Short mmCIF file of C-alpha atoms and ligand atoms in Angstrom, two decimals:
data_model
loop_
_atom_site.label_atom_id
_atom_site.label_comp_id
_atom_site.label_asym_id
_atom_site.label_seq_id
_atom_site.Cartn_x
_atom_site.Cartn_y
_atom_site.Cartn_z
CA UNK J 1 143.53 216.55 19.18
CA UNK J 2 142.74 212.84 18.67
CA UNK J 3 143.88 210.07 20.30
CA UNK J 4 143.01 206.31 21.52
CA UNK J 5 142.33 206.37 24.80
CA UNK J 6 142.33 210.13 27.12
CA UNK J 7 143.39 209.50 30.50
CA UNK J 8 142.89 211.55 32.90
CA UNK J 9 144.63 212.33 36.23
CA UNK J 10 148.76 211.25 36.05
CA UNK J 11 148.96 209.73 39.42
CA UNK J 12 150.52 206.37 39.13
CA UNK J 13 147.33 204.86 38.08
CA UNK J 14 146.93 207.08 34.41
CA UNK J 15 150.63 206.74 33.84
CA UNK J 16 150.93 203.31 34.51
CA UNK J 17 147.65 203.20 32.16
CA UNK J 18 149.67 205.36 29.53
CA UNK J 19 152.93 202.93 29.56
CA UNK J 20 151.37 199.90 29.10
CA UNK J 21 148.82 201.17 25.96
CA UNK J 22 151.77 202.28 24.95
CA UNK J 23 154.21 199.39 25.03
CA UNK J 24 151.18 197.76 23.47
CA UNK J 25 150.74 200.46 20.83
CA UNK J 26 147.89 201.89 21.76
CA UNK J 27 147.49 205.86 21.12
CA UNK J 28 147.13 208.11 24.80
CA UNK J 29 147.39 211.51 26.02
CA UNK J 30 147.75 212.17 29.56
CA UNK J 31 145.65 215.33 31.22
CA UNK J 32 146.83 216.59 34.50
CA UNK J 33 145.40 219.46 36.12
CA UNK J 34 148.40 219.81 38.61
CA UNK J 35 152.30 220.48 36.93
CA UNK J 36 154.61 216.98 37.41
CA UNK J 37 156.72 218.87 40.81
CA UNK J 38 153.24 218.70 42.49
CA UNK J 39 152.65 215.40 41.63
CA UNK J 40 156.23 213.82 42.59
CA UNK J 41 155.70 215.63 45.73
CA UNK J 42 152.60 213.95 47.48
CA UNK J 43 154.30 211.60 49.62
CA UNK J 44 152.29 208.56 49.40
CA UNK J 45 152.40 204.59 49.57
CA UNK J 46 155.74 202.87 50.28
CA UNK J 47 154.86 199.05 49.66
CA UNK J 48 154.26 196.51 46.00
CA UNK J 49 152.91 193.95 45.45
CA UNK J 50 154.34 191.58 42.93
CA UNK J 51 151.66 192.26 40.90
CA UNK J 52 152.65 196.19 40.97
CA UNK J 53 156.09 194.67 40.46
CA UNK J 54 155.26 192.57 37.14
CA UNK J 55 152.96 195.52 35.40
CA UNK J 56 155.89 197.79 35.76
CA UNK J 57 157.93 195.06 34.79
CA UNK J 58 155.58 195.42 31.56
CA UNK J 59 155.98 198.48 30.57
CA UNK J 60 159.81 199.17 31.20
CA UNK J 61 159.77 201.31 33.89
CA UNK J 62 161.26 198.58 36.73
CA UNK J 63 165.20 198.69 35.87
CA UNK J 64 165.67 201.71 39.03
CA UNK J 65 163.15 200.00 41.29
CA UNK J 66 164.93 196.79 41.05
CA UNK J 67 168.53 198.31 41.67
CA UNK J 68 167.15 200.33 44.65
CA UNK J 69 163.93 199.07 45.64
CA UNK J 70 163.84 196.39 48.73
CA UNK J 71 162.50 193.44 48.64
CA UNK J 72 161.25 192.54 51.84
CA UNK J 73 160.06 188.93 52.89
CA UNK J 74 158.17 189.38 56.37
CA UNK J 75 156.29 192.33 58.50
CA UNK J 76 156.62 192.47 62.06
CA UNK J 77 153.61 193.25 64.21
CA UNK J 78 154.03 194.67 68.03
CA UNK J 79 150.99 194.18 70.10
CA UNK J 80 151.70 196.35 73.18
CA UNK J 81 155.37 195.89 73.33
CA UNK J 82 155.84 192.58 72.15
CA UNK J 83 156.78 191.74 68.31
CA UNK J 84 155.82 188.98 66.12
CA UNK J 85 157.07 187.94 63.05
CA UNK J 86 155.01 187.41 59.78
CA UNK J 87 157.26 185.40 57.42
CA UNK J 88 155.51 186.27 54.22
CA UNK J 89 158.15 184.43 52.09
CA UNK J 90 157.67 181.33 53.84
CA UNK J 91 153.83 181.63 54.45
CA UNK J 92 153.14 182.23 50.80
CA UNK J 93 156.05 182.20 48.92
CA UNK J 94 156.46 185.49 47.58
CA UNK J 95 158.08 189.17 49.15
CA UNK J 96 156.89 192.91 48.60
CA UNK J 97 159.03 195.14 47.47
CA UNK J 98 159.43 198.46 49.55
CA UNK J 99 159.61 201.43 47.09
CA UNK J 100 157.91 204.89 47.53
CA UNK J 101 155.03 206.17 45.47
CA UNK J 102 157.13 209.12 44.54
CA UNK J 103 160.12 206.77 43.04
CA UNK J 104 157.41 205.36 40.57
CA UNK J 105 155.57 208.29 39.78
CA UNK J 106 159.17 209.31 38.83
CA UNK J 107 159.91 206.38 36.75
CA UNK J 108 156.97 206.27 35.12
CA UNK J 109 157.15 209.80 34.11
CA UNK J 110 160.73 209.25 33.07
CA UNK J 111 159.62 206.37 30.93
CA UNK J 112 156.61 208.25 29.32
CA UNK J 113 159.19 210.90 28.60
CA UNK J 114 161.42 208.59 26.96
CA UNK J 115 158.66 207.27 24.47
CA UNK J 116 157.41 210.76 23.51
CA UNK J 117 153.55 210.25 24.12
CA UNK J 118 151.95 213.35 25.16
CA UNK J 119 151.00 214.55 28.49
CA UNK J 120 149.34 217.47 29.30
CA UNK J 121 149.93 219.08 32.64
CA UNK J 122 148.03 221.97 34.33
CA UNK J 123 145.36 221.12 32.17
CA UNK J 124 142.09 223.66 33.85
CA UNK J 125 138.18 222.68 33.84
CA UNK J 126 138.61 219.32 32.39
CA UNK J 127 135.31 218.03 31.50
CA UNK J 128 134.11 214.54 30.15
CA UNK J 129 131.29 214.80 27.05
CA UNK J 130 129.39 212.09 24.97
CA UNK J 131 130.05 209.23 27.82
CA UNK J 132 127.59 206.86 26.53
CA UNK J 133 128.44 207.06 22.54
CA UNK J 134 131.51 205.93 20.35
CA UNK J 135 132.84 209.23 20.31
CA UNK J 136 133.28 210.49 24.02
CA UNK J 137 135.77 213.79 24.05
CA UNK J 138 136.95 215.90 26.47
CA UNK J 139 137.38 219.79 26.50
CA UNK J 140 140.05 221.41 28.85
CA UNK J 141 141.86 224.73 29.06
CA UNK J 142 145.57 224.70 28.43
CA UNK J 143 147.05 228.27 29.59
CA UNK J 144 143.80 230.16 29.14
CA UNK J 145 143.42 228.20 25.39
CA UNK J 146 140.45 225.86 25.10
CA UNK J 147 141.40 222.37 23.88
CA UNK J 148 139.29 219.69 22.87
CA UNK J 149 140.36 215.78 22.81
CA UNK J 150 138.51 213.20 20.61
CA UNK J 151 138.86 209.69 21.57
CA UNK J 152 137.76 205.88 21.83
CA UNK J 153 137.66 205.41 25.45
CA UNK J 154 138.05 207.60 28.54
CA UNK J 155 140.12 206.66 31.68
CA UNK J 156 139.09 208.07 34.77
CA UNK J 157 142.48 207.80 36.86
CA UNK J 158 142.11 211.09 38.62
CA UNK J 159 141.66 210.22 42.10
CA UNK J 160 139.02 210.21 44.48
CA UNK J 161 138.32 214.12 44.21
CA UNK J 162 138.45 214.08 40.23
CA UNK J 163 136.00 214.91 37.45
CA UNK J 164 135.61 211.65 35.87
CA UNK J 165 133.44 209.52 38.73
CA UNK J 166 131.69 213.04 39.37
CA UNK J 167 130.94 212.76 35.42
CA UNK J 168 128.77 209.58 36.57
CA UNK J 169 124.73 210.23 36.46
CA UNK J 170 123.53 209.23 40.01
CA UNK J 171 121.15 207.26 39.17
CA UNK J 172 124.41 205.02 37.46
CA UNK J 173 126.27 204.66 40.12
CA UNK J 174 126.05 202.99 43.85
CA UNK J 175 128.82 204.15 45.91
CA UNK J 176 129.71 202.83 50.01
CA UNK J 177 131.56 204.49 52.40
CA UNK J 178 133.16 204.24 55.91
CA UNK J 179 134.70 206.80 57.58
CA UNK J 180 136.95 206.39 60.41
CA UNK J 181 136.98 208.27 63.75
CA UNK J 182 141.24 209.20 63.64
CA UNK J 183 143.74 209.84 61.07
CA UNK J 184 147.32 208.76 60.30
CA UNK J 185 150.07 211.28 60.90
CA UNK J 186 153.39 211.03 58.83
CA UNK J 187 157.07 211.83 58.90
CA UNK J 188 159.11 211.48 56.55
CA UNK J 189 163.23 211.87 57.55
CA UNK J 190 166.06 211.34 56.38
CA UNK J 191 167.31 208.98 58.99
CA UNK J 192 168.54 204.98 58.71
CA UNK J 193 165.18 202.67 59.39
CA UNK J 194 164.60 201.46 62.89
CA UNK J 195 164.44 197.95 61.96
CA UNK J 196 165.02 196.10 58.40
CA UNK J 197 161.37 195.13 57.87
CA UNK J 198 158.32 197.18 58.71
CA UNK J 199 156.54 197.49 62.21
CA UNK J 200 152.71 197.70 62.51
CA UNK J 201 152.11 198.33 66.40
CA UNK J 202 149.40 198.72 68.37
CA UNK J 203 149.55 200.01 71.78
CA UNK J 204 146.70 201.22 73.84
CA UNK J 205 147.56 204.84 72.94
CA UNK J 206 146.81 204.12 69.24
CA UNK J 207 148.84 202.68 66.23
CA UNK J 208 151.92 203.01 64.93
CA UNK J 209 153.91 202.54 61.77
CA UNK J 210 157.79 202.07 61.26
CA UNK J 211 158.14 201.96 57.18
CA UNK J 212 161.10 203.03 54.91
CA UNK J 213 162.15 203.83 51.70
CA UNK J 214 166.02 203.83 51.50
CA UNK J 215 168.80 202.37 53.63
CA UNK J 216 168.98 206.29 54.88
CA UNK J 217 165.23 207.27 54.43
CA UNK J 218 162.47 205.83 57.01
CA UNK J 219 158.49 206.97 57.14
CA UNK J 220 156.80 206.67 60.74
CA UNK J 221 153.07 206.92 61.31
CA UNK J 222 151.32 206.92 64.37
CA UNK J 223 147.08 207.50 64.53
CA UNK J 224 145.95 211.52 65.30
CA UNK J 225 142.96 212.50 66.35
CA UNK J 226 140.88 213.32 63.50
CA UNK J 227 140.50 216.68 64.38
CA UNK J 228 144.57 217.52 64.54
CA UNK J 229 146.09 219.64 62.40
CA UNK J 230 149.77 218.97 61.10
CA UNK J 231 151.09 221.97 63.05
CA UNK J 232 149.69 220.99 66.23
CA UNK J 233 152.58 218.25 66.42
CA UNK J 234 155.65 219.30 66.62
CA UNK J 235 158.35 216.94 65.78
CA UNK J 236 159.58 215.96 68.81
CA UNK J 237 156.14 215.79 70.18
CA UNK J 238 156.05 213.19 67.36
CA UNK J 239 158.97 211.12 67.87
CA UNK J 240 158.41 211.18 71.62
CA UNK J 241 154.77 209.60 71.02
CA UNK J 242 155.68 207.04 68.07
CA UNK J 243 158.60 206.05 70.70
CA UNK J 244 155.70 205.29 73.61
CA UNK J 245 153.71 203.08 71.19
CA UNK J 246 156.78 200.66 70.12
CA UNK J 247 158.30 198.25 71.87
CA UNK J 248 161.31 199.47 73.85
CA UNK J 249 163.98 197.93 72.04
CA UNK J 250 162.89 199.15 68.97
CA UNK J 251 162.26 202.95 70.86
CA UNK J 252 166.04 202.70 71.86
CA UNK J 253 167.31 202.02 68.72
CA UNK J 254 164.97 204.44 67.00
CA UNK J 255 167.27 206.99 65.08
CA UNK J 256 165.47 210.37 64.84
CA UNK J 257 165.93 213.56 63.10
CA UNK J 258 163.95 216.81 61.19
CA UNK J 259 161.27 215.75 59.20
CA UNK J 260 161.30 216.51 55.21
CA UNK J 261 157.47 216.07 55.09
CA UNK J 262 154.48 215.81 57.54
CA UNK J 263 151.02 215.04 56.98
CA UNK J 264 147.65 214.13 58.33
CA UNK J 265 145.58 211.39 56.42
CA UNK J 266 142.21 210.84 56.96
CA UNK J 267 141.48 207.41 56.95
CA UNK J 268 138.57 206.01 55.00
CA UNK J 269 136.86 202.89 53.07
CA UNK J 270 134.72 203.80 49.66
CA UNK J 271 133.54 201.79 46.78
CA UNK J 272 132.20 203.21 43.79
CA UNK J 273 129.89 200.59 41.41
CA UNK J 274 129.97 199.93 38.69
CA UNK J 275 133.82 201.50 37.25
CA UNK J 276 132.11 201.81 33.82
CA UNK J 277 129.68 203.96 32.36
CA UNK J 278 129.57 204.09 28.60
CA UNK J 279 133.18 204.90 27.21
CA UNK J 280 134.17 205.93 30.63
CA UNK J 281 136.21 202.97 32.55
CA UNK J 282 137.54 204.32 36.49
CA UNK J 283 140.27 203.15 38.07
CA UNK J 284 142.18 203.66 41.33
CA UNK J 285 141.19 205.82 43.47
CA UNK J 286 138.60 207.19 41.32
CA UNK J 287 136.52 204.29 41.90
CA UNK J 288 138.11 203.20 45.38
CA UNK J 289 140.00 204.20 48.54
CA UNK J 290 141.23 201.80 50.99
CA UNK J 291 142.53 203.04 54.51
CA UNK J 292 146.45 202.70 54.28
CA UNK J 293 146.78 200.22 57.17
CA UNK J 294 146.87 196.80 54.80
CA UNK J 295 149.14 199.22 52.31
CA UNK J 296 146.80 198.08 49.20
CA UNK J 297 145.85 202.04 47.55
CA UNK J 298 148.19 201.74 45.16
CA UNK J 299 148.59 197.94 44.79
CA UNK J 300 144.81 197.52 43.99
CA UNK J 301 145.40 201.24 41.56
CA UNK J 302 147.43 198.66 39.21
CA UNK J 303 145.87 195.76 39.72
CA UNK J 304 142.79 197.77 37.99
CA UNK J 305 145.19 199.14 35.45
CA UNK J 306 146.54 195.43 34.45
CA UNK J 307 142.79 194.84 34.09
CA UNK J 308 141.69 197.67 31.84
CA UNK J 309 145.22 197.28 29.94
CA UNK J 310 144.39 193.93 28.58
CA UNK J 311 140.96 194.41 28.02
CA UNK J 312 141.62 197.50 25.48
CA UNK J 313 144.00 195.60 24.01
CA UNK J 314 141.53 192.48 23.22
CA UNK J 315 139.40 195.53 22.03
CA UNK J 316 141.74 196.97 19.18
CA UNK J 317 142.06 193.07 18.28
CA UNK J 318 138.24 192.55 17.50
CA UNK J 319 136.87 191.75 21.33
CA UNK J 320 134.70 193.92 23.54
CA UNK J 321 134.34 191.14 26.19
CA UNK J 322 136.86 191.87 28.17
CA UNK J 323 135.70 195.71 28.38
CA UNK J 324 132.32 194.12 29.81
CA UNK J 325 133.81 192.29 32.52
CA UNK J 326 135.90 194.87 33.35
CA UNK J 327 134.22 196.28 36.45
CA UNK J 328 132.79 193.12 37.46
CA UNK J 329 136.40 191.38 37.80
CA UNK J 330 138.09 194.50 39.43
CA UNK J 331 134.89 194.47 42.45
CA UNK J 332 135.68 191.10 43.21
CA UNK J 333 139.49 192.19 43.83
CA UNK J 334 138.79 195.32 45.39
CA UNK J 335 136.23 194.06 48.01
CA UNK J 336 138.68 191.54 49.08
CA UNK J 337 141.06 194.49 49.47
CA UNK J 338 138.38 196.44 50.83
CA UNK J 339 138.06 194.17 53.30
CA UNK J 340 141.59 192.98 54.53
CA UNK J 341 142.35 197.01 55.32
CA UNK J 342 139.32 197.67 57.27
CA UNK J 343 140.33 194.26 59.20
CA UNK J 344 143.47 195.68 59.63
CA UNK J 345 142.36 198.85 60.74
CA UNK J 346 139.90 197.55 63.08
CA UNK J 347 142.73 195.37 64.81
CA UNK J 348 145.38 197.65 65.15
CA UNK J 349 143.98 200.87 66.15
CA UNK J 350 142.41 202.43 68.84
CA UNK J 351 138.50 203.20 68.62
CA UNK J 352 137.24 205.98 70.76
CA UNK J 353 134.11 204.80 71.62
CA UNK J 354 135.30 201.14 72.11
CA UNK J 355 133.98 199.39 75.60
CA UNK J 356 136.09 197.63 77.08
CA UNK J 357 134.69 194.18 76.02
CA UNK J 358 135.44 195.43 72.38
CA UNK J 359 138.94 196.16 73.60
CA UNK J 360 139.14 192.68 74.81
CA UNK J 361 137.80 191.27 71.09
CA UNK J 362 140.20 193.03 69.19
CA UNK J 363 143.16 191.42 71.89
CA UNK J 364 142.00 187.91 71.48
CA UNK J 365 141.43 188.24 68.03
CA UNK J 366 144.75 189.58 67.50
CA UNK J 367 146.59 187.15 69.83
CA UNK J 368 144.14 184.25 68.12
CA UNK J 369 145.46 185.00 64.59
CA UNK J 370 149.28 185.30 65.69
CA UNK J 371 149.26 182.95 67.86
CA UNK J 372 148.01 180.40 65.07
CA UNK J 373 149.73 179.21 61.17
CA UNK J 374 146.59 179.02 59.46
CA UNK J 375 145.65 182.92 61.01
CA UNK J 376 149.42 184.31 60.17
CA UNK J 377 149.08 182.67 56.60
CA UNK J 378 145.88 184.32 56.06
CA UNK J 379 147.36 187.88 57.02
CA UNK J 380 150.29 187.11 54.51
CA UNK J 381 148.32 186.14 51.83
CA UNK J 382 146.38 188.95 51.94
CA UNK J 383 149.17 191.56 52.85
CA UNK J 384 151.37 189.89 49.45
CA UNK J 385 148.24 190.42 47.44
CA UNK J 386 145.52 188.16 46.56
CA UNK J 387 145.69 186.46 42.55
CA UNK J 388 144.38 188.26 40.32
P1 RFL S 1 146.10 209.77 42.63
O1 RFL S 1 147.49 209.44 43.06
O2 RFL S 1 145.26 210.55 43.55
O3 RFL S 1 146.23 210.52 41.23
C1 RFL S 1 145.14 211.15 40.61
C2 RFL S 1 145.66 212.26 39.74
O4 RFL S 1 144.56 212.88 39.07
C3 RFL S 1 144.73 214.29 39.11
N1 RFL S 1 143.43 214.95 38.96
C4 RFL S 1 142.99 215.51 37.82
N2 RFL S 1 143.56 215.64 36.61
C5 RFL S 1 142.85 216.29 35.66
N3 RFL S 1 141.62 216.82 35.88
C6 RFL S 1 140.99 216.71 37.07
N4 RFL S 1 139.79 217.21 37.27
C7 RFL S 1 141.70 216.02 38.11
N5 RFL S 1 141.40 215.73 39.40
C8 RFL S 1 142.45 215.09 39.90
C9 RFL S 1 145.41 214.55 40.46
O5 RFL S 1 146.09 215.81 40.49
C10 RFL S 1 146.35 213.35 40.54
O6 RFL S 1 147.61 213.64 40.00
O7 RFL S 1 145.29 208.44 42.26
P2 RFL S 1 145.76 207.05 41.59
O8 RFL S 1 146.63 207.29 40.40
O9 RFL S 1 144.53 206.23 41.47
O10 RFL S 1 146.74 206.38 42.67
C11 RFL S 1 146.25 205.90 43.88
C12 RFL S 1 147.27 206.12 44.99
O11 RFL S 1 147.79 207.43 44.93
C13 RFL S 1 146.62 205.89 46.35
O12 RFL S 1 145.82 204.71 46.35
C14 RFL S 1 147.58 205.74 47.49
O13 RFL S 1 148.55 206.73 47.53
C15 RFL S 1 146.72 205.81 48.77
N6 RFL S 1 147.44 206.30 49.89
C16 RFL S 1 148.27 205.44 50.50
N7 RFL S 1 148.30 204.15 50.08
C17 RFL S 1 149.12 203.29 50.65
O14 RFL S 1 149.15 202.11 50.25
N8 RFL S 1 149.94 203.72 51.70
C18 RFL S 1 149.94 205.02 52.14
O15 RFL S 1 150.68 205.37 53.03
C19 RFL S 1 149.07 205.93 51.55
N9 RFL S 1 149.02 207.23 51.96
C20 RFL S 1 147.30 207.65 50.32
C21 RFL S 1 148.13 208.10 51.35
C22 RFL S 1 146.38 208.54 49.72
C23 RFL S 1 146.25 209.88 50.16
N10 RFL S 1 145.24 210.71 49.53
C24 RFL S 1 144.50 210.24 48.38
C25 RFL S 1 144.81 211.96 49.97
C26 RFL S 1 148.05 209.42 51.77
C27 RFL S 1 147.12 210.33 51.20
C28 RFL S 1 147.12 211.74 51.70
C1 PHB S 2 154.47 203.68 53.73
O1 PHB S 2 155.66 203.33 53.72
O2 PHB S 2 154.12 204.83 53.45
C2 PHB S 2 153.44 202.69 54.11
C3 PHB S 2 153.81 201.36 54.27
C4 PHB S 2 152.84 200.43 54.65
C5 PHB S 2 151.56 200.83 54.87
C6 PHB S 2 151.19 202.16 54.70
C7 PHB S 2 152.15 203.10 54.32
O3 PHB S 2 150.62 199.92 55.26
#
């Protein structure tokens, strides 16, 4: 087979990839090593940024998120009990828009359908070859056959356990990593959301999360122990601890019910650097992973995308420079992200092996940026997204 560009991994990062060369007429086939019910049923992210918003926009795969997707225009935040308001709209002027991970994967696969460009799913022992000529390829097995795929470029969209960053010499690559001491746990029910905008909380028995993703469908979160295992909390053991860490009100109007999915996240910061080597260009969480608490992993997973879109497309029209910014102008996004999540984390949750003067920080810091314009304006314009 021949194609354009290969991408590799169809998470929403490769297919977002694969719409937009598309809409712009650029050649792609899709490897997957998992089948598409797998991939549609990772329960994942929940929040866009209008940047998100505008690249799907791009590639016609927006008409369902706009009918059912909502637009929110401020986050609460509960600091023991007591809830503040951040009025994103006002502070900065623009709104997220609250639609799950699974509803775009969907869409996006729905769209790709529509156009006929090729995917291939269950795709075994994918491997990356000839990275640093013209002519990089990659051979895979396709129900026992092997396969081999020539192309222009690779995309290495497969996540932050796939081949293609592996496919990296060591001595080419600089990674950074932080991992932290807790995880999130997450239900996911079928039950109307606790509030109309989402809660962050943080209560001295760790952090909590009240999110949603339909008028009937809400996803909680509260920090684990990093050691717990999913069946170690039973759901009411959950709902009777996410209920202890938000403030009452919200506890007594808090509508609960069996979940439809639970999982433990680990929760981690890592930076791989450069995103290119040769014909290979990473992006999402290939090259990155933020912890979920500033709800950029997916938002800065397009942002890269919207990047490496335009810059093959100045490519086929006679210029390489934008290929050799490329990871240089997605770093200085990404550490920005980078940093607002491990802020957020750092604020919100509980640290075992905090002193109490470190508790003490994290209050008056908290109460210091609430309590102030400037400090709420610089959580929104972070939380909306930073320009690209
Ligand atoms: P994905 O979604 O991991 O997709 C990568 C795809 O590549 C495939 N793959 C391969 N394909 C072929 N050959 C190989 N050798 C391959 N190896 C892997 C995988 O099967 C998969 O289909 O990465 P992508 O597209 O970059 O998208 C990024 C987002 O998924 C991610 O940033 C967010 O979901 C992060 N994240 C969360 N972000 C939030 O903003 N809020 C959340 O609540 C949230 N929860 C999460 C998360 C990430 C998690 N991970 C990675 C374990 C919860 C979890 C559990
Ligand atoms: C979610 O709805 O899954 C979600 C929302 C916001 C976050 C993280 C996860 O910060």
């Amino acid at each position: 087979m021949k194609t354009q560009v290969a991408i590799v991994g169809a998470g929403p990062a490769g297919l977002l990839l694969g719409q937009l060369l598309s809409a712009s007429g650029i050649d792609n086939i899709i490897v997957e090593q998992r089948s598409p019910d797998y991939v549609l049923g990772r329960i994942r992210a929940g929040v866009l940024e209008p940047t998100a918003v505008r690249l799907l926009e791009a590639c016609g795969a927006a008409t369902r998120m706009h009918r059912e997707g909502l637009p929110h225009s401020g986050v609460e935040i509960a600091i023991n009990g007591v809830s503040q308001r951040i009025d994103l709209l006002a502070l900065t002027g623009q709104q997220v828009m609250v639609y799950g991970q699974t509803e775009v994967t969907r869409d996006l696969m729905d769209a790709r359908a529509a156009s006929g460009a090729q995917s291939i799913y269950e795709a075994d022992q994918v491997q990356l070859h000839d990275l640093e000529t013209a002519a990089p390829w990659l051979s895979l097995n396709v129900n026992g056959q092997a396969q081999r795929i020539d192309c222009d470029f690779i995309a290495g969209c497969d996540g932050f356990h796939g081949v293609s960053r592996a496919s990296i010499p060591a001595d080419k690559i600089q990674t950074f990593e932080r991992i932290y001491p807790f995880g999130w746990l997450g239900v996911l029910a079928d039950v109307p959301p606790v509030a109309d905008e989402l809660i962050y909380a943080r209560h001295e028995r760790g952090f909590a999360l009240c999110s949603q993703r339909s008028k009937t469908r809400s996803r909680y979160y509260i920090q684990c122990d990093s050691g717990d295992q999913v069946a170690d909390w039973s759901d009411d053991a959950f709902w009777a601890e996410l209920k202890r860490r938000v403030p009452e009100d919200v506890a007594a109007r808090l509508v609960t019910g069996p979940s439809i999915e639970k999982s433990i996240a680990p929760l981690r910061s890592f930076v791989a650097e450069p995103l290119r080597f040769g014909r290979l260009f990473l992006a999402g969480d290939a090259a990155h992973i933020v912890p979920p608490t500033g709800a950029k992993g997916l938002n800065l997973a397009a942002s890269d995308v919207g990047y490496l879109w335009q810059a093959m497309c100045d490519f086929y029209k006679g210029d390489a420079l934008g290929l050799d910014r490329y990871s240089q102008q997605c770093l200085a996004r990404i550490w920005k992200a980078e940093r607002f999540s491990w802020w957020m984390t750092g604020l919100l949750h509980r640290f075992p092996a905090h002193t109490p003067f470190e508790q003490r920080m994290q209050d008056a810091e908290l109460d210091y940026y609430l309590g102030s314009e400037a400090g709420r304006k610089v959580i929104a314009e972070n939380y909306v997204g930073l320009p690209a």
